[in-house]
mmCIF file of C-alpha atoms in Angstrom:
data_model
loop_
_atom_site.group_PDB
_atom_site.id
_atom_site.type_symbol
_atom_site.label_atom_id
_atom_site.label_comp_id
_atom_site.label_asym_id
_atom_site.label_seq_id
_atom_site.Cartn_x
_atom_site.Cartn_y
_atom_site.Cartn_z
ATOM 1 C CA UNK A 1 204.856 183.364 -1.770
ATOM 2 C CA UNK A 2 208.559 182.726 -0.847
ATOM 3 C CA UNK A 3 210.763 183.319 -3.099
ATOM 4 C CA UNK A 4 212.697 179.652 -2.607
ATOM 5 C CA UNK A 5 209.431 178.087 -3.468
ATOM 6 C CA UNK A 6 209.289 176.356 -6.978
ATOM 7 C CA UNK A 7 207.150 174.002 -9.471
ATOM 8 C CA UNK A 8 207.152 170.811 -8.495
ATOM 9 C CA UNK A 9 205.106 168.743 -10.798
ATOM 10 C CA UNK A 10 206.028 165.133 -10.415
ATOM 11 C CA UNK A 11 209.763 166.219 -8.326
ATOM 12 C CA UNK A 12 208.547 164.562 -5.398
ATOM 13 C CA UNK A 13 207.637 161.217 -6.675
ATOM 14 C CA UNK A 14 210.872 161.067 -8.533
ATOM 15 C CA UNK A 15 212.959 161.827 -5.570
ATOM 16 C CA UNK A 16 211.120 158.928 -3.976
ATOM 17 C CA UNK A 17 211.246 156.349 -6.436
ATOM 18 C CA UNK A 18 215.324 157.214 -6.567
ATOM 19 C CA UNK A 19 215.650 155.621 -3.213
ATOM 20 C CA UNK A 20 216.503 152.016 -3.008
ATOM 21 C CA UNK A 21 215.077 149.457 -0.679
ATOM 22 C CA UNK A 22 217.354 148.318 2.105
ATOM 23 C CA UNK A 23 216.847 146.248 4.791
ATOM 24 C CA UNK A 24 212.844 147.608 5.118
ATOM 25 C CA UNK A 25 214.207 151.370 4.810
ATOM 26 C CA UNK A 26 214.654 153.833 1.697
ATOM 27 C CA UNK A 27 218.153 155.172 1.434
ATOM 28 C CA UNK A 28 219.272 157.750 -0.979
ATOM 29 C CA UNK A 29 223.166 158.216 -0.890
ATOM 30 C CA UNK A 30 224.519 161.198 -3.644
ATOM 31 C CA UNK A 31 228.121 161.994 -3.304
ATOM 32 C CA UNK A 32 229.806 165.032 -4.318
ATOM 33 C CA UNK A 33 233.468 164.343 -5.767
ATOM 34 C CA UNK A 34 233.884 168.300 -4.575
ATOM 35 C CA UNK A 35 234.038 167.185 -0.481
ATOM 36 C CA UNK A 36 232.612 169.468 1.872
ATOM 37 C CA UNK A 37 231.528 166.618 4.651
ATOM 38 C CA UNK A 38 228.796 163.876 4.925
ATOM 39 C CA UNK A 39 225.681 165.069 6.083
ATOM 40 C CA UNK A 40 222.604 162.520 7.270
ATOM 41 C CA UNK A 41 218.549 162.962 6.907
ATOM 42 C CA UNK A 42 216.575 160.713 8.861
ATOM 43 C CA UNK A 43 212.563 161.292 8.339
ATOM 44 C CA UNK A 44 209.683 159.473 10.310
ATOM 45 C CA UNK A 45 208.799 157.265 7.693
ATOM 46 C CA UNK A 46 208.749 156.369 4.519
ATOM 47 C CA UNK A 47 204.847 156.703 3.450
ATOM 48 C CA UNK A 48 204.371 160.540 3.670
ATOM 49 C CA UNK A 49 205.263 162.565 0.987
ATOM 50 C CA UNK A 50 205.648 165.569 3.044
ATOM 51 C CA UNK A 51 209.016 163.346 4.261
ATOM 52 C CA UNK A 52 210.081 163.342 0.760
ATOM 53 C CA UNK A 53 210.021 167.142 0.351
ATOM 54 C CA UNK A 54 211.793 167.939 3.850
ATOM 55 C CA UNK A 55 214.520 165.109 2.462
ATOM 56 C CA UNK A 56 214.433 167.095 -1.130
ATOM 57 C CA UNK A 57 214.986 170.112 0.610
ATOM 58 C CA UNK A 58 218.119 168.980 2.719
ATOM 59 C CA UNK A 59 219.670 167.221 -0.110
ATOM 60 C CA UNK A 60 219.400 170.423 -2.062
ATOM 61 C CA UNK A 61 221.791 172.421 -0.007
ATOM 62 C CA UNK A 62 224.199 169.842 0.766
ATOM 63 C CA UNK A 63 225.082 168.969 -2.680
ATOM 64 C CA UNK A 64 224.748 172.517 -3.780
ATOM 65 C CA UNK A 65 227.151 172.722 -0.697
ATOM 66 C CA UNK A 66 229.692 170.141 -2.195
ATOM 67 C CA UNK A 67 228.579 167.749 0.417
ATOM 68 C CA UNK A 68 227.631 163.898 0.517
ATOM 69 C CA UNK A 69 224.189 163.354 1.115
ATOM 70 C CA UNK A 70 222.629 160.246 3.146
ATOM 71 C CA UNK A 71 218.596 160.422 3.303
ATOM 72 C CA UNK A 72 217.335 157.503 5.544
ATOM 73 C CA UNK A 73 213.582 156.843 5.434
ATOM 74 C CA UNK A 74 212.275 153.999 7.658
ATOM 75 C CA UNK A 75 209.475 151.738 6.730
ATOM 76 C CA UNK A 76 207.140 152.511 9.864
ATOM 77 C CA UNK A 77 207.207 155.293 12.063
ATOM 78 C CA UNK A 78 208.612 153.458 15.532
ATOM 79 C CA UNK A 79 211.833 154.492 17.332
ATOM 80 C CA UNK A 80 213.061 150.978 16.503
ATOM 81 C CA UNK A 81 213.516 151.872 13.260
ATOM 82 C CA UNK A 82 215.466 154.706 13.293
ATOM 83 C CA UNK A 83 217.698 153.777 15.821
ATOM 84 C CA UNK A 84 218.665 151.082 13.364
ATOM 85 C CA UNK A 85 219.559 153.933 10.903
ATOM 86 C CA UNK A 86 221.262 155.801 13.732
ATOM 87 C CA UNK A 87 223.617 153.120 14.204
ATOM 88 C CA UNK A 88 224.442 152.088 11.180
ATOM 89 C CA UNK A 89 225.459 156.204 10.386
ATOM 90 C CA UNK A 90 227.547 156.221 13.166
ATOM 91 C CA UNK A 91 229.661 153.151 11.585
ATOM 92 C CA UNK A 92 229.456 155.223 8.143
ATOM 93 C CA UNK A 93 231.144 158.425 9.985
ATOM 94 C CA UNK A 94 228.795 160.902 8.773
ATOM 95 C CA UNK A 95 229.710 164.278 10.269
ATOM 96 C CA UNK A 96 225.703 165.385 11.534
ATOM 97 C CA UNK A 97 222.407 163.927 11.226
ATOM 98 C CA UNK A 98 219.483 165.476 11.140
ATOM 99 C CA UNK A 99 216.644 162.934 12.828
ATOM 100 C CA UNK A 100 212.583 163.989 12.348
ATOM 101 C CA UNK A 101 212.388 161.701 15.735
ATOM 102 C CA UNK A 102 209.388 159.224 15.986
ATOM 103 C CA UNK A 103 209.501 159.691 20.321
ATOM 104 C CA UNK A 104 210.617 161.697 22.590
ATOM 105 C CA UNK A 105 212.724 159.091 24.455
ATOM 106 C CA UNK A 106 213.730 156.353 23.238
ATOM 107 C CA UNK A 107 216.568 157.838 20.735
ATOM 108 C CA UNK A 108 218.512 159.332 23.564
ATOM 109 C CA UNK A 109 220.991 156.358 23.535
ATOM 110 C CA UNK A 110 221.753 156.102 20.337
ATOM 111 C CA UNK A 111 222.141 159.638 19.984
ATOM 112 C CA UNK A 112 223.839 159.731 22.495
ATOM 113 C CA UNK A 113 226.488 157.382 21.455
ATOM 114 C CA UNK A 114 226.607 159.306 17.688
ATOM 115 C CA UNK A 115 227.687 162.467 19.592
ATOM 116 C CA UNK A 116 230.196 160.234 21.594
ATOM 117 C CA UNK A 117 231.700 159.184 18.240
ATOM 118 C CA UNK A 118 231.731 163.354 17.415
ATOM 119 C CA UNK A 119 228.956 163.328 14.967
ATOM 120 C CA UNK A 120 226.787 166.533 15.135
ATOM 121 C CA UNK A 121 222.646 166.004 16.196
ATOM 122 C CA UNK A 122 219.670 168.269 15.570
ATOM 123 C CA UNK A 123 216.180 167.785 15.566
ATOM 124 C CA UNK A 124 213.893 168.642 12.558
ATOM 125 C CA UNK A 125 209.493 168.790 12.433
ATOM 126 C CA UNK A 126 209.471 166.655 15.875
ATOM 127 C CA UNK A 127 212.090 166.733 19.005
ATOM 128 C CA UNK A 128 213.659 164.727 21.032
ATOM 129 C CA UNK A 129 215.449 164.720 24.378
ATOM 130 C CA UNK A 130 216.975 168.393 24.647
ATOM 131 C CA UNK A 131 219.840 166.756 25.988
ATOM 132 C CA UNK A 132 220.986 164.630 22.980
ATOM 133 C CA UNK A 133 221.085 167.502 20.303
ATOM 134 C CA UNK A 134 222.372 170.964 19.619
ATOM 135 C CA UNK A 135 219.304 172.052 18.162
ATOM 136 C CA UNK A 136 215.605 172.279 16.789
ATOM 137 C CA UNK A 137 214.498 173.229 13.503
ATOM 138 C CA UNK A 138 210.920 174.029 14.229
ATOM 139 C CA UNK A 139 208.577 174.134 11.190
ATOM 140 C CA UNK A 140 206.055 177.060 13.516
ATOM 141 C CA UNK A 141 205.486 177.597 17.260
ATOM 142 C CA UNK A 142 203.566 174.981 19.021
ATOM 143 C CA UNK A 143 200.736 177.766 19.850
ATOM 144 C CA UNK A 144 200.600 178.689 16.741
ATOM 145 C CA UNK A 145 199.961 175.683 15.194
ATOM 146 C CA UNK A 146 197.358 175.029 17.948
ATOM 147 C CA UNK A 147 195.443 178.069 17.474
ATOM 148 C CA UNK A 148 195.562 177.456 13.734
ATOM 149 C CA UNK A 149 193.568 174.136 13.959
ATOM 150 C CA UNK A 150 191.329 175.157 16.768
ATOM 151 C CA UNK A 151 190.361 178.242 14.510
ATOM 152 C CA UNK A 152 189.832 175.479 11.624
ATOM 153 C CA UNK A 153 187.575 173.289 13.159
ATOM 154 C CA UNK A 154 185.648 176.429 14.496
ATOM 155 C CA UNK A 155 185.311 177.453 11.167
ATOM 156 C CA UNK A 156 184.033 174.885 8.997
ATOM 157 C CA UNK A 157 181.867 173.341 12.218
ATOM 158 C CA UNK A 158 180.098 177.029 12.901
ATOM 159 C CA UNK A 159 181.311 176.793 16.568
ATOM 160 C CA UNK A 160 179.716 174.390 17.694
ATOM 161 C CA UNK A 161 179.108 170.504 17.548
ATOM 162 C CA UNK A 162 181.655 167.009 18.136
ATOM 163 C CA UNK A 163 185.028 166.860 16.127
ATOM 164 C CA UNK A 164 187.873 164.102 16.329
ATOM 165 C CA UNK A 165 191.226 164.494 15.879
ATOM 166 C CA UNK A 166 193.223 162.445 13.917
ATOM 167 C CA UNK A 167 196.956 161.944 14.258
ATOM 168 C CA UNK A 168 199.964 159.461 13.972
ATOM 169 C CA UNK A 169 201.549 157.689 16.752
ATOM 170 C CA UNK A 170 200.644 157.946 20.383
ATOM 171 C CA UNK A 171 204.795 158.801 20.755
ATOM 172 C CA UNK A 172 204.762 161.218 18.165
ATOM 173 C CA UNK A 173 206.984 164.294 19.869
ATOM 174 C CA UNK A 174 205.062 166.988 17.731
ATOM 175 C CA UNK A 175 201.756 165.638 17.044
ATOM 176 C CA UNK A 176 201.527 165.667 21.159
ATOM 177 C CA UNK A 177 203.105 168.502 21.654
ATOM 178 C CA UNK A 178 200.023 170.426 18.988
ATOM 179 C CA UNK A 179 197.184 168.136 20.559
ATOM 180 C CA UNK A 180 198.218 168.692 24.191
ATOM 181 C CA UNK A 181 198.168 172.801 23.484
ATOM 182 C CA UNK A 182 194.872 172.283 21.438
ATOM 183 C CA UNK A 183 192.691 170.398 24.436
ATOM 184 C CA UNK A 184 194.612 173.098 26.708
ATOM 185 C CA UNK A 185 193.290 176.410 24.333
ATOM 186 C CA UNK A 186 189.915 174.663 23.700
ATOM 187 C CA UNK A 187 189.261 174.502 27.659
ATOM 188 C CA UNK A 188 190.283 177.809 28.375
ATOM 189 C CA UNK A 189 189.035 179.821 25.820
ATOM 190 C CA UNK A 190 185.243 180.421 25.451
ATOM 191 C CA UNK A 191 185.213 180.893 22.265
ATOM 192 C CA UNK A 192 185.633 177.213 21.869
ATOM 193 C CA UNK A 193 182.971 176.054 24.825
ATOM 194 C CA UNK A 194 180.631 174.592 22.147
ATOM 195 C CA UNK A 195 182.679 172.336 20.995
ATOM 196 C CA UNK A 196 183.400 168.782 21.817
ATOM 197 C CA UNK A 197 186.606 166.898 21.366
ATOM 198 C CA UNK A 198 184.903 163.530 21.101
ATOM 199 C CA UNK A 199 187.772 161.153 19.798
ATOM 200 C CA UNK A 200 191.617 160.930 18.942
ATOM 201 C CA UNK A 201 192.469 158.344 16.526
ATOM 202 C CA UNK A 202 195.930 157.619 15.118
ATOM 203 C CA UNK A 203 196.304 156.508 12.223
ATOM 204 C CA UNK A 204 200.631 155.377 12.504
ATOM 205 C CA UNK A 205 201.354 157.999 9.851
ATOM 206 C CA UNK A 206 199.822 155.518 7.224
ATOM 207 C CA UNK A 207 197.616 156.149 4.589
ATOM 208 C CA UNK A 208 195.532 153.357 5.074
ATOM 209 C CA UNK A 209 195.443 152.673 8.549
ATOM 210 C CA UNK A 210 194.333 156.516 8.684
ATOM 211 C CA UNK A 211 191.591 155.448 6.179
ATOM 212 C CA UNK A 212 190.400 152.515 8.022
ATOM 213 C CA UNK A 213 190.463 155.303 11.408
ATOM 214 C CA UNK A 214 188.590 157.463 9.997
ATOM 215 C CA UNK A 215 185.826 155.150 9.166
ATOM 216 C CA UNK A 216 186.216 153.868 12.635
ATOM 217 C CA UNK A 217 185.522 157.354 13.796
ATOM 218 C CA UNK A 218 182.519 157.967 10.988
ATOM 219 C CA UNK A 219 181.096 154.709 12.703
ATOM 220 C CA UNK A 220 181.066 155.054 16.175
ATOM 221 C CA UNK A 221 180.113 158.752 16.525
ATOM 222 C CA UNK A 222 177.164 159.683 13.940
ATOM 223 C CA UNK A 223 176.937 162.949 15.315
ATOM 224 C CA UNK A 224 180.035 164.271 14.468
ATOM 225 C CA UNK A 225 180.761 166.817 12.753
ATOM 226 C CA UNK A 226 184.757 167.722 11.733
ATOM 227 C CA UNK A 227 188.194 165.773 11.907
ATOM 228 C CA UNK A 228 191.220 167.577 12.298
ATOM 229 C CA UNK A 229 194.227 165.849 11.419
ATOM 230 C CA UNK A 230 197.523 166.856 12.560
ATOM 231 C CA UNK A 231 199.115 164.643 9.850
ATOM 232 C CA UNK A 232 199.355 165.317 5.863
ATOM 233 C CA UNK A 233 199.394 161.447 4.876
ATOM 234 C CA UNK A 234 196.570 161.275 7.699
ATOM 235 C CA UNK A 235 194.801 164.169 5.912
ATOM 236 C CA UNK A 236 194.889 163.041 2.460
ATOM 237 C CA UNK A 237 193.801 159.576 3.278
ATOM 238 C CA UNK A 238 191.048 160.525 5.650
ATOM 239 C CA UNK A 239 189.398 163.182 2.617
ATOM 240 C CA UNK A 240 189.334 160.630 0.310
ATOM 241 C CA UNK A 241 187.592 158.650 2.878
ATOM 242 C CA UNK A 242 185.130 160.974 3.495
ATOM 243 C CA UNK A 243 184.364 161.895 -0.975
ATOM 244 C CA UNK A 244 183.853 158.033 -0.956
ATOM 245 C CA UNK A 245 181.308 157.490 1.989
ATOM 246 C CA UNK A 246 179.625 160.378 0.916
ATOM 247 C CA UNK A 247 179.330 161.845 4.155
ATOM 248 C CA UNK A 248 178.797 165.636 5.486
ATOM 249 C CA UNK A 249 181.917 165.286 7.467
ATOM 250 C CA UNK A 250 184.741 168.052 7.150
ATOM 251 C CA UNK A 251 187.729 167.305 7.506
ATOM 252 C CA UNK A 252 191.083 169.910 7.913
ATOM 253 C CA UNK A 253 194.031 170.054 9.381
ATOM 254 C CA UNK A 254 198.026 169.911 8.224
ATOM 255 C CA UNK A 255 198.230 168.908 4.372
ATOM 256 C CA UNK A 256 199.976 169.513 1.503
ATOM 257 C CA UNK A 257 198.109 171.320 -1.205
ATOM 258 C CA UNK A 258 199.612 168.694 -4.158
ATOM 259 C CA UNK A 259 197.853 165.740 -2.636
ATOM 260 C CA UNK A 260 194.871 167.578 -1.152
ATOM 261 C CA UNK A 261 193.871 169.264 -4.356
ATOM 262 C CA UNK A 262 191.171 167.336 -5.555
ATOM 263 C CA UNK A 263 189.517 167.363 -2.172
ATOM 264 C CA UNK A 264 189.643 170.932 -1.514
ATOM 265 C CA UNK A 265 186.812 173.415 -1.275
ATOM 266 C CA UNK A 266 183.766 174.054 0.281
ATOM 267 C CA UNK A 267 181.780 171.433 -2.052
ATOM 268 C CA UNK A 268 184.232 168.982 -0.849
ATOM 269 C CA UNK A 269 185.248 167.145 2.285
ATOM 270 C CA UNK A 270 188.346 169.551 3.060
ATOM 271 C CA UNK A 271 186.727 173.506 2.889
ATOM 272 C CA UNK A 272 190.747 174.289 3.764
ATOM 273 C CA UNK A 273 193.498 173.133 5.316
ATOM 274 C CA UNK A 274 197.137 174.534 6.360
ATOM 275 C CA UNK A 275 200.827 173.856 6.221
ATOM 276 C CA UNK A 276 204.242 175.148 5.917
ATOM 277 C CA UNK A 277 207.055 174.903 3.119
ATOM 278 C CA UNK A 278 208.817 171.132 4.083
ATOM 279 C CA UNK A 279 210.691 171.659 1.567
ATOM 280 C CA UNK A 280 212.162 175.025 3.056
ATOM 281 C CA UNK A 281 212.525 173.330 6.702
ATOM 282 C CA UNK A 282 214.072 170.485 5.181
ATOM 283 C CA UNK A 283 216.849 173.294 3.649
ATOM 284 C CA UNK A 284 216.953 174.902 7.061
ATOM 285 C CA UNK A 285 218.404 171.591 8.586
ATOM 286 C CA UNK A 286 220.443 171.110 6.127
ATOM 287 C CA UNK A 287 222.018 175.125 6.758
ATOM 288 C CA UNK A 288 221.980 174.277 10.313
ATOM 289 C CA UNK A 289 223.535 170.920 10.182
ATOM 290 C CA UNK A 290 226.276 172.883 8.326
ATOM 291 C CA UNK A 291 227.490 175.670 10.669
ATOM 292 C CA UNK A 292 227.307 173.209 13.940
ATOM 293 C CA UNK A 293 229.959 170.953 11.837
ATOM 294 C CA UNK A 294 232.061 173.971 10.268
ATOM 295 C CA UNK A 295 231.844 175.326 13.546
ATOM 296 C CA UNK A 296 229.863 179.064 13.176
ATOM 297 C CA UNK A 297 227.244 177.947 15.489
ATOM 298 C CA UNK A 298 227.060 175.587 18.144
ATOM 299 C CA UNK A 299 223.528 176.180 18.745
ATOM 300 C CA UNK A 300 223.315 178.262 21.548
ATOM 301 C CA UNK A 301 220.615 181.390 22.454
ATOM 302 C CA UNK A 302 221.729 183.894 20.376
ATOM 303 C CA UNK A 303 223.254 183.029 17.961
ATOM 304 C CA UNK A 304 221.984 183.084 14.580
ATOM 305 C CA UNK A 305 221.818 180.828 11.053
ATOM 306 C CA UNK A 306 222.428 181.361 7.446
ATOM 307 C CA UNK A 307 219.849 179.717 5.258
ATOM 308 C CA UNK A 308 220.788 181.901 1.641
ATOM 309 C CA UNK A 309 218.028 180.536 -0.153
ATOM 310 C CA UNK A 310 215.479 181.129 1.985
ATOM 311 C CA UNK A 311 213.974 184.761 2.163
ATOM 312 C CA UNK A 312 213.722 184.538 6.261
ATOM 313 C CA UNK A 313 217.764 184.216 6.703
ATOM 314 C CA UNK A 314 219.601 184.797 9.527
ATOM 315 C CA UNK A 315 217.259 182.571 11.318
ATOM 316 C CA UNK A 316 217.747 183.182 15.039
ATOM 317 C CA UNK A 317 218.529 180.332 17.692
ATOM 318 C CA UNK A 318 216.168 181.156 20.616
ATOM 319 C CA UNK A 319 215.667 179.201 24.063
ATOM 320 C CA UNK A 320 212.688 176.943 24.234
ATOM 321 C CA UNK A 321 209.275 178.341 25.883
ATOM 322 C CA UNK A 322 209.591 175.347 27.943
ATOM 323 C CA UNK A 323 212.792 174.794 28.656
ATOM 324 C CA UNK A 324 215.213 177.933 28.838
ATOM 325 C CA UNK A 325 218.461 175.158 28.768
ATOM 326 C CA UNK A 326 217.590 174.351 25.278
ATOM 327 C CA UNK A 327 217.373 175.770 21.763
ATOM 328 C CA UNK A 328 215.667 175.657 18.873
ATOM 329 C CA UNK A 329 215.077 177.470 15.477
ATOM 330 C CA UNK A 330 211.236 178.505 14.015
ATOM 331 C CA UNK A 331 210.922 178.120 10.448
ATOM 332 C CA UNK A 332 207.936 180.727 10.212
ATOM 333 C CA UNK A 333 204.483 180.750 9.442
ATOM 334 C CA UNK A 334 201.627 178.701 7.999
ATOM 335 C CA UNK A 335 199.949 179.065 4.786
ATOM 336 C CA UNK A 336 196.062 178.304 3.913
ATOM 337 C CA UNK A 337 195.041 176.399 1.024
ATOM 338 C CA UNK A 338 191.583 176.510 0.080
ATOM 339 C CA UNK A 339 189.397 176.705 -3.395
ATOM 340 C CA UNK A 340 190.452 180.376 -3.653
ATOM 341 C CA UNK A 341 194.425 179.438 -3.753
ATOM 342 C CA UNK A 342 194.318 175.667 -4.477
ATOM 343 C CA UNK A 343 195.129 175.575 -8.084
ATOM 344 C CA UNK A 344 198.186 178.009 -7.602
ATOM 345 C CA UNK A 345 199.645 175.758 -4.463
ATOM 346 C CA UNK A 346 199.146 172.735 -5.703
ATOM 347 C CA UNK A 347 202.112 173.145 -8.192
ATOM 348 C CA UNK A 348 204.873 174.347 -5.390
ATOM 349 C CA UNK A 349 204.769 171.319 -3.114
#
């Protein structure tokens, strides 16, 4: 285990309930009479814990930083809504933001204009337009991931038989990004030739409406066999969908191990399921969001970040696989939570 991981117990829902309701979003402001800048957080939405611990994380280095803190959590995850926040942080002259972005596209003018008025831009968990940030802080490689949940549903199906994925938003930069490089491994690898992707549902990032998905998808294909979702609210909803129904269905996918505890194991509807420290991405934004306003980096190939809390520091900026004219920054690896481990994660985040 990392070494910047910690016991949570109920940290998480604290740091949520300390937001206040504004205007349909959560914002958390905590100000530092030491200085040090203003630094922004801007997750997908507001019904996913895993937001909560990225947030947690960021919030955690700026103050220890001296900095102000501003974490923005919209109500849904639409572009819409964020580009609300994004607007009204370029009127509170916050030096950076660091935007989770809920589509590929439809930021770019907004933050566009932030960088006009000088403020800094990254990326963190889901991209946007290369062109409208100095960086990515990527939670794991996109193959990696892929490979990952392809190996999953292998697993707990035997090889062979109909499984759905479930995910958020049909904009959703990341989820995409994972699904497109799943379908793409799946039809070139033999390994995976008895298996049929028979559905994608998505389920908007909410816990219900990724309930009342999941039923859909228990409905209208009886012979399935295994959901993958590519979501931890999705994942968490969809399990306890499955314990209540009763069903032989397996679900796994991206979780975190606090919510998914009750439902892991192989007696249960989620034999294992996989993630990566939010928390610890959410501190590498907030490191990175740092040296592009103090001026170390400016998030360019080669050059590297300093994350002192976390055990993989200096954390190299590398050029995109698919785009060489762009950057981003890889977290690290995935863990596995299953009923070997469950009871030990459960308690970090």
């Amino acid at each position: 285990m990392k070494k910047s991981r910690k016991t949570r117990g109920m940290a998480l829902t604290a740091f949520a309930l300390a937001g206040l309701l504004a205007g349909g979003m959560m914002v958390q402001g905590a100000e530092s009479s030491e200085g040090g800048g203003k630094y922004a957080f801007i997750s997908k939405s507001m019904d996913n814990p895993y937001n909560f611990a990225m947030a947690e994380g960021f919030q955690e280095v700026i103050e220890g930083a001296g900095g102000e803190c501003v974490v923005n959590h919209p109500l849904n995850a639409y572009a819409d809504d964020q580009i609300t926040l994004i607007d009204s942080l370029i009127s509170q002259d916050v030096d950076a933001i660091a935007i989770a972005a809920n589509d590929e596209t439809r930021l770019t003018e907004a933050l566009t204009e932030a960088r006009e008025a000088g403020i800094q831009v990254i990326t963190v968990d889901s991209d946007t337009d290369h062109s409208v940030r100095s960086t990515f802080c990527n939670q794991a490689s996109t193959e990696l991931i892929a490979q990952t949940m392809m190996d999953a549903v292998y697993d707990i199906t035997g090889g062979e038989g109909q499984y759905a994925i479930l995910s958020t938003t049909l904009y959703a930069t990341n989820q995409n990004a994972w699904l497109e490089a799943m379908e793409t491994l799946a039809a070139s690898d033999e390994k995976y030739v008895n298996l049929e992707l028979i559905d994608i549902a998505y389920g908007e990032d909410q816990a219900d409406a990724s309930a009342e998905k999941t039923k859909d998808l228990l409905e209208e294909h009886p012979d399935l066999k295994a959901i993958c979702a590519l979501t931890s609210a999705g994942i968490t909803a969809a399990a306890k969908t499955l314990s209540e129904e009763e069903t032989e269905v397996k679900i796994t996918g991206l979780g975190m191990p606090s919510e998914l505890a009750e439902y892991i194991g192989e007696d249960g509807p989620c034999p294992k399921a996989y993630l990566w420290n939010p928390i610890d991405l959410g501190r590498l934004a907030a490191y990175t969001s740092m040296a592009l306003v103090s001026g170390e980096i400016t998030g360019a190939a080669g050059e590297s970040v300093e994350a002192d809390t976390l055990e993989g520091s200096p954390y190299a900026i590398t050029e995109l696989p698919e785009d060489s004219s762009a950057t981003e920054i890889v977290l690290g690896s995935m863990d596995c939570f299953d009923a070997g481990n469950i009871d030990e994660w459960k308690d970090v985040f």
